[in-house]
Amino acid sequence: MDTAVRHDDVNDAGGTPAAAPPAGIPSPAAPPGAVPRGGATVHQALIARQVEEQITARFPVGRRLRVLDVALRDGRQALPLARAGHEVTGLETDPELVGAVRRALELEPEGIRERTRIVPGDSRSTGAHFQPGSFDVVLCHGVLAPGDEPGPLLAGLGRVLAPDGLLSLVVPNTGAAALRPGLAGDWEGVLERLAPDPGERPLRREALSAALEGMSTPVRQWYGAGVFTGDDAPLPADGQGERLLSAEERAGRTDPYRSVAALLHLCAVRG
């Protein structure tokens, strides 16, 4: 077994950049070559800030949290939380991505390696891997897509979430899908999105909120991510980047702007 990364021997939907650690927990500096802290998109940076805000508001300062990331990918959203002192478990189906994160972890300090666990598995099979109430925070970013049936996935996530635990759910905003092609002058794309396939199930915020309410995990806050920027817009490294983030951050919590953001970020708390 790889001693650098605790790995469960089991068989088989944008990550975020490094968020500032909760007060009271030091964030060790990662050496060069680790999972990148920079190079994030605007959307990733926004969601990282929103998650940090919710964790800081929800949990006592300095508490070490048990975090599950059900779409590990390159570790961009999970590794910063491990660096901040939390115990992080990542689910990932792609063996190449699993290998890449393991290699990146080899460059991290020993403490971060010890509190990071990678489980090869699917986001929809959390019940097969984890006991009920195993995690204080569950991240489900970019897993659900239009046409998916969210009920089974949400039920599985709710099952492994501890009482008073935080579920961070990020989905595409299908209710405003025509806006981006319209701003780009793609009128065919606009018409296509205004008349979607009748058999395609949209991801509506109201329906997702009702489903979470029905499983005793009501939404306590929701944000928009990407009111003014496209999906892959890189975050500028200069002062302009901070101004852009400030504008997006304020719009992402203000009506009516957040309703037309590219992504919806729902933060729910287990009862």
PDB file of C-alpha atoms in Angstrom:
ATOM      1  CA  MET A   1       0.000   0.000   0.000  1.00  0.00           C
ATOM      2  CA  ASP A   2       1.183   3.475  -0.799  1.00  0.00           C
ATOM      3  CA  THR A   3       2.224   4.887   2.556  1.00  0.00           C
ATOM      4  CA  ALA A   4       2.108   8.454   1.282  1.00  0.00           C
ATOM      5  CA  VAL A   5      -1.636   8.340   0.645  1.00  0.00           C
ATOM      6  CA  ARG A   6      -4.129   6.326   2.647  1.00  0.00           C
ATOM      7  CA  HIS A   7      -6.050   4.371   0.005  1.00  0.00           C
ATOM      8  CA  ASP A   8      -9.193   2.258   0.406  1.00  0.00           C
ATOM      9  CA  ASP A   9      -8.902  -0.850  -1.755  1.00  0.00           C
ATOM     10  CA  VAL A  10     -12.307  -0.611  -3.349  1.00  0.00           C
ATOM     11  CA  ASN A  11     -13.568  -0.838  -6.882  1.00  0.00           C
ATOM     12  CA  ASP A  12     -15.506   1.640  -8.711  1.00  0.00           C
ATOM     13  CA  ALA A  13     -19.755  15.665 -11.474  1.00  0.00           C
ATOM     14  CA  GLY A  14     -14.038  22.772 -11.495  1.00  0.00           C
ATOM     15  CA  GLY A  15     -12.325  22.417  -8.777  1.00  0.00           C
ATOM     16  CA  THR A  16     -11.565  25.427  -6.618  1.00  0.00           C
ATOM     17  CA  PRO A  17      -8.299  27.130  -5.778  1.00  0.00           C
ATOM     18  CA  ALA A  18      -6.753  27.323  -2.371  1.00  0.00           C
ATOM     19  CA  ALA A  19      -9.020  29.035   0.119  1.00  0.00           C
ATOM     20  CA  ALA A  20      -7.633  30.839   3.131  1.00  0.00           C
ATOM     21  CA  PRO A  21      -7.620  28.462   6.125  1.00  0.00           C
ATOM     22  CA  PRO A  22     -10.137  28.864   8.910  1.00  0.00           C
ATOM     23  CA  ALA A  23      -8.761  31.081  11.664  1.00  0.00           C
ATOM     24  CA  GLY A  24      -6.783  29.110  14.201  1.00  0.00           C
ATOM     25  CA  ILE A  25      -5.571  26.413  11.772  1.00  0.00           C
ATOM     26  CA  PRO A  26      -2.207  27.094  10.124  1.00  0.00           C
ATOM     27  CA  SER A  27      -1.890  26.415   6.418  1.00  0.00           C
ATOM     28  CA  PRO A  28       1.475  24.816   5.621  1.00  0.00           C
ATOM     29  CA  ALA A  29       3.105  26.113   2.473  1.00  0.00           C
ATOM     30  CA  ALA A  30       3.088  23.586  -0.345  1.00  0.00           C
ATOM     31  CA  PRO A  31       6.387  23.020  -2.149  1.00  0.00           C
ATOM     32  CA  PRO A  32       6.779  23.716  -5.863  1.00  0.00           C
ATOM     33  CA  GLY A  33       5.156  21.068  -8.029  1.00  0.00           C
ATOM     34  CA  ALA A  34       2.188  20.404  -5.749  1.00  0.00           C
ATOM     35  CA  VAL A  35      -1.394  20.529  -6.919  1.00  0.00           C
ATOM     36  CA  PRO A  36      -1.565  24.118  -8.205  1.00  0.00           C
ATOM     37  CA  ARG A  37      -2.768  26.927  -6.001  1.00  0.00           C
ATOM     38  CA  GLY A  38      -2.860  29.424  -8.868  1.00  0.00           C
ATOM     39  CA  GLY A  39      -4.143  29.221 -12.418  1.00  0.00           C
ATOM     40  CA  ALA A  40      -7.732  29.084 -11.257  1.00  0.00           C
ATOM     41  CA  THR A  41     -10.739  30.241 -13.191  1.00  0.00           C
ATOM     42  CA  VAL A  42     -12.959  33.002 -11.857  1.00  0.00           C
ATOM     43  CA  HIS A  43     -15.679  30.459 -11.073  1.00  0.00           C
ATOM     44  CA  GLN A  44     -13.308  28.242  -9.092  1.00  0.00           C
ATOM     45  CA  ALA A  45     -12.053  31.188  -7.064  1.00  0.00           C
ATOM     46  CA  LEU A  46     -15.592  32.347  -6.318  1.00  0.00           C
ATOM     47  CA  ILE A  47     -16.774  28.945  -5.155  1.00  0.00           C
ATOM     48  CA  ALA A  48     -13.670  28.559  -2.980  1.00  0.00           C
ATOM     49  CA  ARG A  49     -14.497  31.841  -1.239  1.00  0.00           C
ATOM     50  CA  GLN A  50     -18.116  30.841  -0.789  1.00  0.00           C
ATOM     51  CA  VAL A  51     -17.161  27.479   0.738  1.00  0.00           C
ATOM     52  CA  GLU A  52     -14.709  29.208   3.064  1.00  0.00           C
ATOM     53  CA  GLU A  53     -17.419  31.654   4.138  1.00  0.00           C
ATOM     54  CA  GLN A  54     -19.831  28.839   4.947  1.00  0.00           C
ATOM     55  CA  ILE A  55     -17.251  26.778   6.861  1.00  0.00           C
ATOM     56  CA  THR A  56     -16.162  29.793   8.898  1.00  0.00           C
ATOM     57  CA  ALA A  57     -19.764  30.658   9.748  1.00  0.00           C
ATOM     58  CA  ARG A  58     -20.850  27.088  10.492  1.00  0.00           C
ATOM     59  CA  PHE A  59     -18.038  25.539  12.549  1.00  0.00           C
ATOM     60  CA  PRO A  60     -15.984  26.580  15.591  1.00  0.00           C
ATOM     61  CA  VAL A  61     -12.624  28.183  14.917  1.00  0.00           C
ATOM     62  CA  GLY A  62      -9.815  25.621  14.778  1.00  0.00           C
ATOM     63  CA  ARG A  63     -12.035  22.548  14.486  1.00  0.00           C
ATOM     64  CA  ARG A  64     -10.586  19.819  12.270  1.00  0.00           C
ATOM     65  CA  LEU A  65     -13.366  18.834   9.872  1.00  0.00           C
ATOM     66  CA  ARG A  66     -13.991  15.570   8.055  1.00  0.00           C
ATOM     67  CA  VAL A  67     -14.416  16.555   4.415  1.00  0.00           C
ATOM     68  CA  LEU A  68     -15.628  14.464   1.475  1.00  0.00           C
ATOM     69  CA  ASP A  69     -15.074  15.666  -2.088  1.00  0.00           C
ATOM     70  CA  VAL A  70     -17.166  13.458  -4.355  1.00  0.00           C
ATOM     71  CA  ALA A  71     -15.447  14.667  -7.536  1.00  0.00           C
ATOM     72  CA  LEU A  72     -11.751  14.846  -6.681  1.00  0.00           C
ATOM     73  CA  ARG A  73     -10.490  15.472 -10.221  1.00  0.00           C
ATOM     74  CA  ASP A  74      -7.116  17.256  -9.908  1.00  0.00           C
ATOM     75  CA  GLY A  75      -7.532  17.897  -6.188  1.00  0.00           C
ATOM     76  CA  ARG A  76      -7.837  21.647  -6.652  1.00  0.00           C
ATOM     77  CA  GLN A  77     -10.725  21.973  -4.207  1.00  0.00           C
ATOM     78  CA  ALA A  78      -9.732  19.178  -1.800  1.00  0.00           C
ATOM     79  CA  LEU A  79      -6.017  19.837  -1.277  1.00  0.00           C
ATOM     80  CA  PRO A  80      -6.407  23.389   0.059  1.00  0.00           C
ATOM     81  CA  LEU A  81      -8.711  22.029   2.765  1.00  0.00           C
ATOM     82  CA  ALA A  82      -6.122  19.408   3.708  1.00  0.00           C
ATOM     83  CA  ARG A  83      -3.478  22.130   3.786  1.00  0.00           C
ATOM     84  CA  ALA A  84      -5.747  24.059   6.142  1.00  0.00           C
ATOM     85  CA  GLY A  85      -5.682  21.178   8.623  1.00  0.00           C
ATOM     86  CA  HIS A  86      -8.813  19.195   7.773  1.00  0.00           C
ATOM     87  CA  GLU A  87      -9.127  15.447   7.101  1.00  0.00           C
ATOM     88  CA  VAL A  88     -10.054  15.090   3.439  1.00  0.00           C
ATOM     89  CA  THR A  89     -11.382  12.127   1.479  1.00  0.00           C
ATOM     90  CA  GLY A  90     -11.703  12.318  -2.297  1.00  0.00           C
ATOM     91  CA  LEU A  91     -13.768  10.094  -4.592  1.00  0.00           C
ATOM     92  CA  GLU A  92     -12.595   9.763  -8.188  1.00  0.00           C
ATOM     93  CA  THR A  93     -13.374   7.236 -10.924  1.00  0.00           C
ATOM     94  CA  ASP A  94     -10.606   8.163 -13.379  1.00  0.00           C
ATOM     95  CA  PRO A  95      -7.434   6.175 -12.538  1.00  0.00           C
ATOM     96  CA  GLU A  96      -5.240   8.717 -14.324  1.00  0.00           C
ATOM     97  CA  LEU A  97      -6.553  11.537 -12.150  1.00  0.00           C
ATOM     98  CA  VAL A  98      -6.143   9.388  -9.045  1.00  0.00           C
ATOM     99  CA  GLY A  99      -2.528   8.774 -10.016  1.00  0.00           C
ATOM    100  CA  ALA A 100      -1.898  12.450 -10.695  1.00  0.00           C
ATOM    101  CA  VAL A 101      -3.215  13.514  -7.287  1.00  0.00           C
ATOM    102  CA  ARG A 102      -1.174  10.815  -5.549  1.00  0.00           C
ATOM    103  CA  ARG A 103       1.964  12.063  -7.287  1.00  0.00           C
ATOM    104  CA  ALA A 104       1.131  15.622  -6.267  1.00  0.00           C
ATOM    105  CA  LEU A 105       0.608  14.500  -2.684  1.00  0.00           C
ATOM    106  CA  GLU A 106       4.139  13.086  -2.603  1.00  0.00           C
ATOM    107  CA  LEU A 107       5.341  16.697  -2.765  1.00  0.00           C
ATOM    108  CA  GLU A 108       3.196  17.792   0.177  1.00  0.00           C
ATOM    109  CA  PRO A 109       4.362  17.781   3.825  1.00  0.00           C
ATOM    110  CA  GLU A 110       3.848  14.534   5.698  1.00  0.00           C
ATOM    111  CA  GLY A 111       0.952  15.854   7.775  1.00  0.00           C
ATOM    112  CA  ILE A 112      -1.059  16.719   4.674  1.00  0.00           C
ATOM    113  CA  ARG A 113      -0.383  13.295   3.152  1.00  0.00           C
ATOM    114  CA  GLU A 114      -1.511  11.571   6.333  1.00  0.00           C
ATOM    115  CA  ARG A 115      -4.857  13.333   6.473  1.00  0.00           C
ATOM    116  CA  THR A 116      -5.674  12.915   2.774  1.00  0.00           C
ATOM    117  CA  ARG A 117      -7.377   9.763   1.539  1.00  0.00           C
ATOM    118  CA  ILE A 118      -8.241   8.856  -2.051  1.00  0.00           C
ATOM    119  CA  VAL A 119     -11.019   6.357  -2.723  1.00  0.00           C
ATOM    120  CA  PRO A 120     -11.507   5.132  -6.300  1.00  0.00           C
ATOM    121  CA  GLY A 121     -15.270   5.248  -6.636  1.00  0.00           C
ATOM    122  CA  ASP A 122     -18.308   6.914  -8.107  1.00  0.00           C
ATOM    123  CA  SER A 123     -20.072   9.893  -6.558  1.00  0.00           C
ATOM    124  CA  ARG A 124     -23.360   7.996  -6.701  1.00  0.00           C
ATOM    125  CA  SER A 125     -22.087   5.112  -4.569  1.00  0.00           C
ATOM    126  CA  THR A 126     -21.102   6.936  -1.396  1.00  0.00           C
ATOM    127  CA  GLY A 127     -23.215   4.544   0.672  1.00  0.00           C
ATOM    128  CA  ALA A 128     -21.049   1.631  -0.450  1.00  0.00           C
ATOM    129  CA  HIS A 129     -17.890   3.294   0.803  1.00  0.00           C
ATOM    130  CA  PHE A 130     -18.795   5.276   3.926  1.00  0.00           C
ATOM    131  CA  GLN A 131     -20.842   4.898   7.082  1.00  0.00           C
ATOM    132  CA  PRO A 132     -23.774   7.228   7.816  1.00  0.00           C
ATOM    133  CA  GLY A 133     -22.739  10.544   9.315  1.00  0.00           C
ATOM    134  CA  SER A 134     -19.075  10.137   8.383  1.00  0.00           C
ATOM    135  CA  PHE A 135     -18.424  13.715   7.209  1.00  0.00           C
ATOM    136  CA  ASP A 136     -18.870  17.264   8.469  1.00  0.00           C
ATOM    137  CA  VAL A 137     -18.564  18.784   4.990  1.00  0.00           C
ATOM    138  CA  VAL A 138     -19.493  17.218   1.643  1.00  0.00           C
ATOM    139  CA  LEU A 139     -18.490  18.926  -1.615  1.00  0.00           C
ATOM    140  CA  CYS A 140     -20.441  17.983  -4.747  1.00  0.00           C
ATOM    141  CA  HIS A 141     -19.269  20.394  -7.422  1.00  0.00           C
ATOM    142  CA  GLY A 142     -19.959  19.854 -11.105  1.00  0.00           C
ATOM    143  CA  VAL A 143     -21.312  16.321 -10.713  1.00  0.00           C
ATOM    144  CA  LEU A 144     -24.975  16.822 -11.608  1.00  0.00           C
ATOM    145  CA  ALA A 145     -25.714  17.710 -15.230  1.00  0.00           C
ATOM    146  CA  PRO A 146     -28.959  18.555 -17.041  1.00  0.00           C
ATOM    147  CA  GLY A 147     -30.921  15.360 -17.575  1.00  0.00           C
ATOM    148  CA  ASP A 148     -29.632  13.694 -14.416  1.00  0.00           C
ATOM    149  CA  GLU A 149     -31.999  12.437 -11.755  1.00  0.00           C
ATOM    150  CA  PRO A 150     -30.614  14.176  -8.642  1.00  0.00           C
ATOM    151  CA  GLY A 151     -32.625  12.275  -6.036  1.00  0.00           C
ATOM    152  CA  PRO A 152     -30.404   9.184  -5.559  1.00  0.00           C
ATOM    153  CA  LEU A 153     -27.202  11.217  -5.518  1.00  0.00           C
ATOM    154  CA  LEU A 154     -28.539  13.733  -3.003  1.00  0.00           C
ATOM    155  CA  ALA A 155     -29.914  10.954  -0.801  1.00  0.00           C
ATOM    156  CA  GLY A 156     -26.505   9.271  -0.728  1.00  0.00           C
ATOM    157  CA  LEU A 157     -24.741  12.513   0.128  1.00  0.00           C
ATOM    158  CA  GLY A 158     -27.242  13.287   2.866  1.00  0.00           C
ATOM    159  CA  ARG A 159     -26.732   9.837   4.362  1.00  0.00           C
ATOM    160  CA  VAL A 160     -22.986  10.307   4.866  1.00  0.00           C
ATOM    161  CA  LEU A 161     -23.367  13.879   6.167  1.00  0.00           C
ATOM    162  CA  ALA A 162     -23.217  14.283   9.936  1.00  0.00           C
ATOM    163  CA  PRO A 163     -25.919  16.215  11.829  1.00  0.00           C
ATOM    164  CA  ASP A 164     -25.334  19.966  11.359  1.00  0.00           C
ATOM    165  CA  GLY A 165     -22.970  19.077   8.517  1.00  0.00           C
ATOM    166  CA  LEU A 166     -22.582  21.267   5.426  1.00  0.00           C
ATOM    167  CA  LEU A 167     -23.408  20.136   1.878  1.00  0.00           C
ATOM    168  CA  SER A 168     -21.939  22.322  -0.868  1.00  0.00           C
ATOM    169  CA  LEU A 169     -23.696  21.620  -4.182  1.00  0.00           C
ATOM    170  CA  VAL A 170     -22.692  23.338  -7.448  1.00  0.00           C
ATOM    171  CA  VAL A 171     -24.756  22.809 -10.604  1.00  0.00           C
ATOM    172  CA  PRO A 172     -25.077  24.532 -13.973  1.00  0.00           C
ATOM    173  CA  ASN A 173     -27.796  27.171 -14.018  1.00  0.00           C
ATOM    174  CA  THR A 174     -30.081  25.664 -16.646  1.00  0.00           C
ATOM    175  CA  GLY A 175     -32.650  28.375 -16.001  1.00  0.00           C
ATOM    176  CA  ALA A 176     -30.336  30.933 -17.605  1.00  0.00           C
ATOM    177  CA  ALA A 177     -28.646  28.695 -20.164  1.00  0.00           C
ATOM    178  CA  ALA A 178     -29.490  31.000 -23.092  1.00  0.00           C
ATOM    179  CA  LEU A 179     -27.753  34.018 -21.605  1.00  0.00           C
ATOM    180  CA  ARG A 180     -24.130  33.087 -22.410  1.00  0.00           C
ATOM    181  CA  PRO A 181     -24.650  32.323 -26.102  1.00  0.00           C
ATOM    182  CA  GLY A 182     -26.769  35.482 -26.342  1.00  0.00           C
ATOM    183  CA  LEU A 183     -23.976  37.655 -24.949  1.00  0.00           C
ATOM    184  CA  ALA A 184     -21.644  36.035 -27.481  1.00  0.00           C
ATOM    185  CA  GLY A 185     -24.037  36.700 -30.376  1.00  0.00           C
ATOM    186  CA  ASP A 186     -24.713  32.991 -30.922  1.00  0.00           C
ATOM    187  CA  TRP A 187     -28.401  33.226 -31.804  1.00  0.00           C
ATOM    188  CA  GLU A 188     -28.684  29.598 -32.863  1.00  0.00           C
ATOM    189  CA  GLY A 189     -27.340  28.627 -29.471  1.00  0.00           C
ATOM    190  CA  VAL A 190     -29.853  30.926 -27.803  1.00  0.00           C
ATOM    191  CA  LEU A 191     -32.799  29.395 -29.666  1.00  0.00           C
ATOM    192  CA  GLU A 192     -31.557  25.888 -28.912  1.00  0.00           C
ATOM    193  CA  ARG A 193     -31.361  26.605 -25.193  1.00  0.00           C
ATOM    194  CA  LEU A 194     -34.687  28.396 -25.101  1.00  0.00           C
ATOM    195  CA  ALA A 195     -36.345  25.297 -26.568  1.00  0.00           C
ATOM    196  CA  PRO A 196     -34.531  22.388 -24.880  1.00  0.00           C
ATOM    197  CA  ASP A 197     -35.241  18.732 -25.514  1.00  0.00           C
ATOM    198  CA  PRO A 198     -38.577  18.045 -23.776  1.00  0.00           C
ATOM    199  CA  GLY A 199     -37.148  14.801 -22.435  1.00  0.00           C
ATOM    200  CA  GLU A 200     -34.244  16.584 -20.736  1.00  0.00           C
ATOM    201  CA  ARG A 201     -34.735  17.177 -17.028  1.00  0.00           C
ATOM    202  CA  PRO A 202     -33.503  20.668 -16.062  1.00  0.00           C
ATOM    203  CA  LEU A 203     -31.673  21.360 -12.823  1.00  0.00           C
ATOM    204  CA  ARG A 204     -33.890  23.956 -11.175  1.00  0.00           C
ATOM    205  CA  ARG A 205     -32.826  25.570  -7.944  1.00  0.00           C
ATOM    206  CA  GLU A 206     -36.339  25.331  -6.534  1.00  0.00           C
ATOM    207  CA  ALA A 207     -36.580  21.605  -7.247  1.00  0.00           C
ATOM    208  CA  LEU A 208     -33.149  20.900  -5.783  1.00  0.00           C
ATOM    209  CA  SER A 209     -34.001  22.947  -2.691  1.00  0.00           C
ATOM    210  CA  ALA A 210     -37.274  21.043  -2.265  1.00  0.00           C
ATOM    211  CA  ALA A 211     -35.463  17.709  -2.582  1.00  0.00           C
ATOM    212  CA  LEU A 212     -32.899  18.734   0.028  1.00  0.00           C
ATOM    213  CA  GLU A 213     -35.639  20.019   2.325  1.00  0.00           C
ATOM    214  CA  GLY A 214     -37.370  16.644   2.001  1.00  0.00           C
ATOM    215  CA  MET A 215     -34.271  14.848   3.261  1.00  0.00           C
ATOM    216  CA  SER A 216     -33.902  17.179   6.264  1.00  0.00           C
ATOM    217  CA  THR A 217     -31.018  19.101   4.707  1.00  0.00           C
ATOM    218  CA  PRO A 218     -32.493  22.506   3.911  1.00  0.00           C
ATOM    219  CA  VAL A 219     -30.646  25.127   1.871  1.00  0.00           C
ATOM    220  CA  ARG A 220     -29.429  27.884   4.202  1.00  0.00           C
ATOM    221  CA  GLN A 221     -27.706  30.034   1.570  1.00  0.00           C
ATOM    222  CA  TRP A 222     -27.307  30.029  -2.183  1.00  0.00           C
ATOM    223  CA  TYR A 223     -25.017  31.944  -4.490  1.00  0.00           C
ATOM    224  CA  GLY A 224     -24.472  32.515  -8.166  1.00  0.00           C
ATOM    225  CA  ALA A 225     -21.008  31.978  -9.616  1.00  0.00           C
ATOM    226  CA  GLY A 226     -20.162  33.629 -12.913  1.00  0.00           C
ATOM    227  CA  VAL A 227     -22.606  36.480 -13.433  1.00  0.00           C
ATOM    228  CA  PHE A 228     -20.272  38.404 -15.737  1.00  0.00           C
ATOM    229  CA  THR A 229     -17.708  35.801 -16.805  1.00  0.00           C
ATOM    230  CA  GLY A 230     -17.679  32.667 -18.935  1.00  0.00           C
ATOM    231  CA  ASP A 231     -17.024  29.128 -17.791  1.00  0.00           C
ATOM    232  CA  ASP A 232     -13.289  29.057 -18.509  1.00  0.00           C
ATOM    233  CA  ALA A 233     -12.392  32.690 -17.795  1.00  0.00           C
ATOM    234  CA  PRO A 234      -8.972  32.703 -16.083  1.00  0.00           C
ATOM    235  CA  LEU A 235      -8.531  34.757 -12.964  1.00  0.00           C
ATOM    236  CA  PRO A 236      -6.118  37.626 -13.694  1.00  0.00           C
ATOM    237  CA  ALA A 237      -3.091  37.588 -11.452  1.00  0.00           C
ATOM    238  CA  ASP A 238      -2.922  41.368 -11.003  1.00  0.00           C
ATOM    239  CA  GLY A 239      -5.139  43.794  -9.109  1.00  0.00           C
ATOM    240  CA  GLN A 240      -7.719  43.545 -11.846  1.00  0.00           C
ATOM    241  CA  GLY A 241      -8.365  39.978 -10.747  1.00  0.00           C
ATOM    242  CA  GLU A 242      -9.276  41.066  -7.239  1.00  0.00           C
ATOM    243  CA  ARG A 243     -11.618  43.756  -8.578  1.00  0.00           C
ATOM    244  CA  LEU A 244     -13.231  41.191 -10.866  1.00  0.00           C
ATOM    245  CA  LEU A 245     -13.687  38.778  -7.963  1.00  0.00           C
ATOM    246  CA  SER A 246     -15.154  41.514  -5.784  1.00  0.00           C
ATOM    247  CA  ALA A 247     -17.710  42.394  -8.461  1.00  0.00           C
ATOM    248  CA  GLU A 248     -18.607  38.758  -9.105  1.00  0.00           C
ATOM    249  CA  GLU A 249     -18.770  37.990  -5.385  1.00  0.00           C
ATOM    250  CA  ARG A 250     -21.207  40.806  -4.667  1.00  0.00           C
ATOM    251  CA  ALA A 251     -23.367  40.043  -7.690  1.00  0.00           C
ATOM    252  CA  GLY A 252     -23.356  36.348  -6.775  1.00  0.00           C
ATOM    253  CA  ARG A 253     -25.250  37.052  -3.560  1.00  0.00           C
ATOM    254  CA  THR A 254     -27.539  39.800  -4.879  1.00  0.00           C
ATOM    255  CA  ASP A 255     -30.892  39.480  -6.647  1.00  0.00           C
ATOM    256  CA  PRO A 256     -31.606  39.472  -9.522  1.00  0.00           C
ATOM    257  CA  TYR A 257     -27.999  38.964 -10.653  1.00  0.00           C
ATOM    258  CA  ARG A 258     -27.324  35.660  -8.951  1.00  0.00           C
ATOM    259  CA  SER A 259     -30.337  34.129 -10.723  1.00  0.00           C
ATOM    260  CA  VAL A 260     -28.610  34.481 -14.106  1.00  0.00           C
ATOM    261  CA  ALA A 261     -25.137  33.282 -13.071  1.00  0.00           C
ATOM    262  CA  ALA A 262     -23.543  30.448 -15.009  1.00  0.00           C
ATOM    263  CA  LEU A 263     -23.482  28.235 -11.903  1.00  0.00           C
ATOM    264  CA  LEU A 264     -25.694  27.878  -8.848  1.00  0.00           C
ATOM    265  CA  HIS A 265     -24.066  27.121  -5.500  1.00  0.00           C
ATOM    266  CA  LEU A 266     -26.454  25.722  -2.888  1.00  0.00           C
ATOM    267  CA  CYS A 267     -25.262  25.377   0.699  1.00  0.00           C
ATOM    268  CA  ALA A 268     -27.449  23.106   2.812  1.00  0.00           C
ATOM    269  CA  VAL A 269     -27.182  21.968   6.433  1.00  0.00           C
ATOM    270  CA  ARG A 270     -28.170  18.546   7.725  1.00  0.00           C
ATOM    271  CA  GLY A 271     -30.856  18.652  10.402  1.00  0.00           C
TER     272      GLY A 271
END
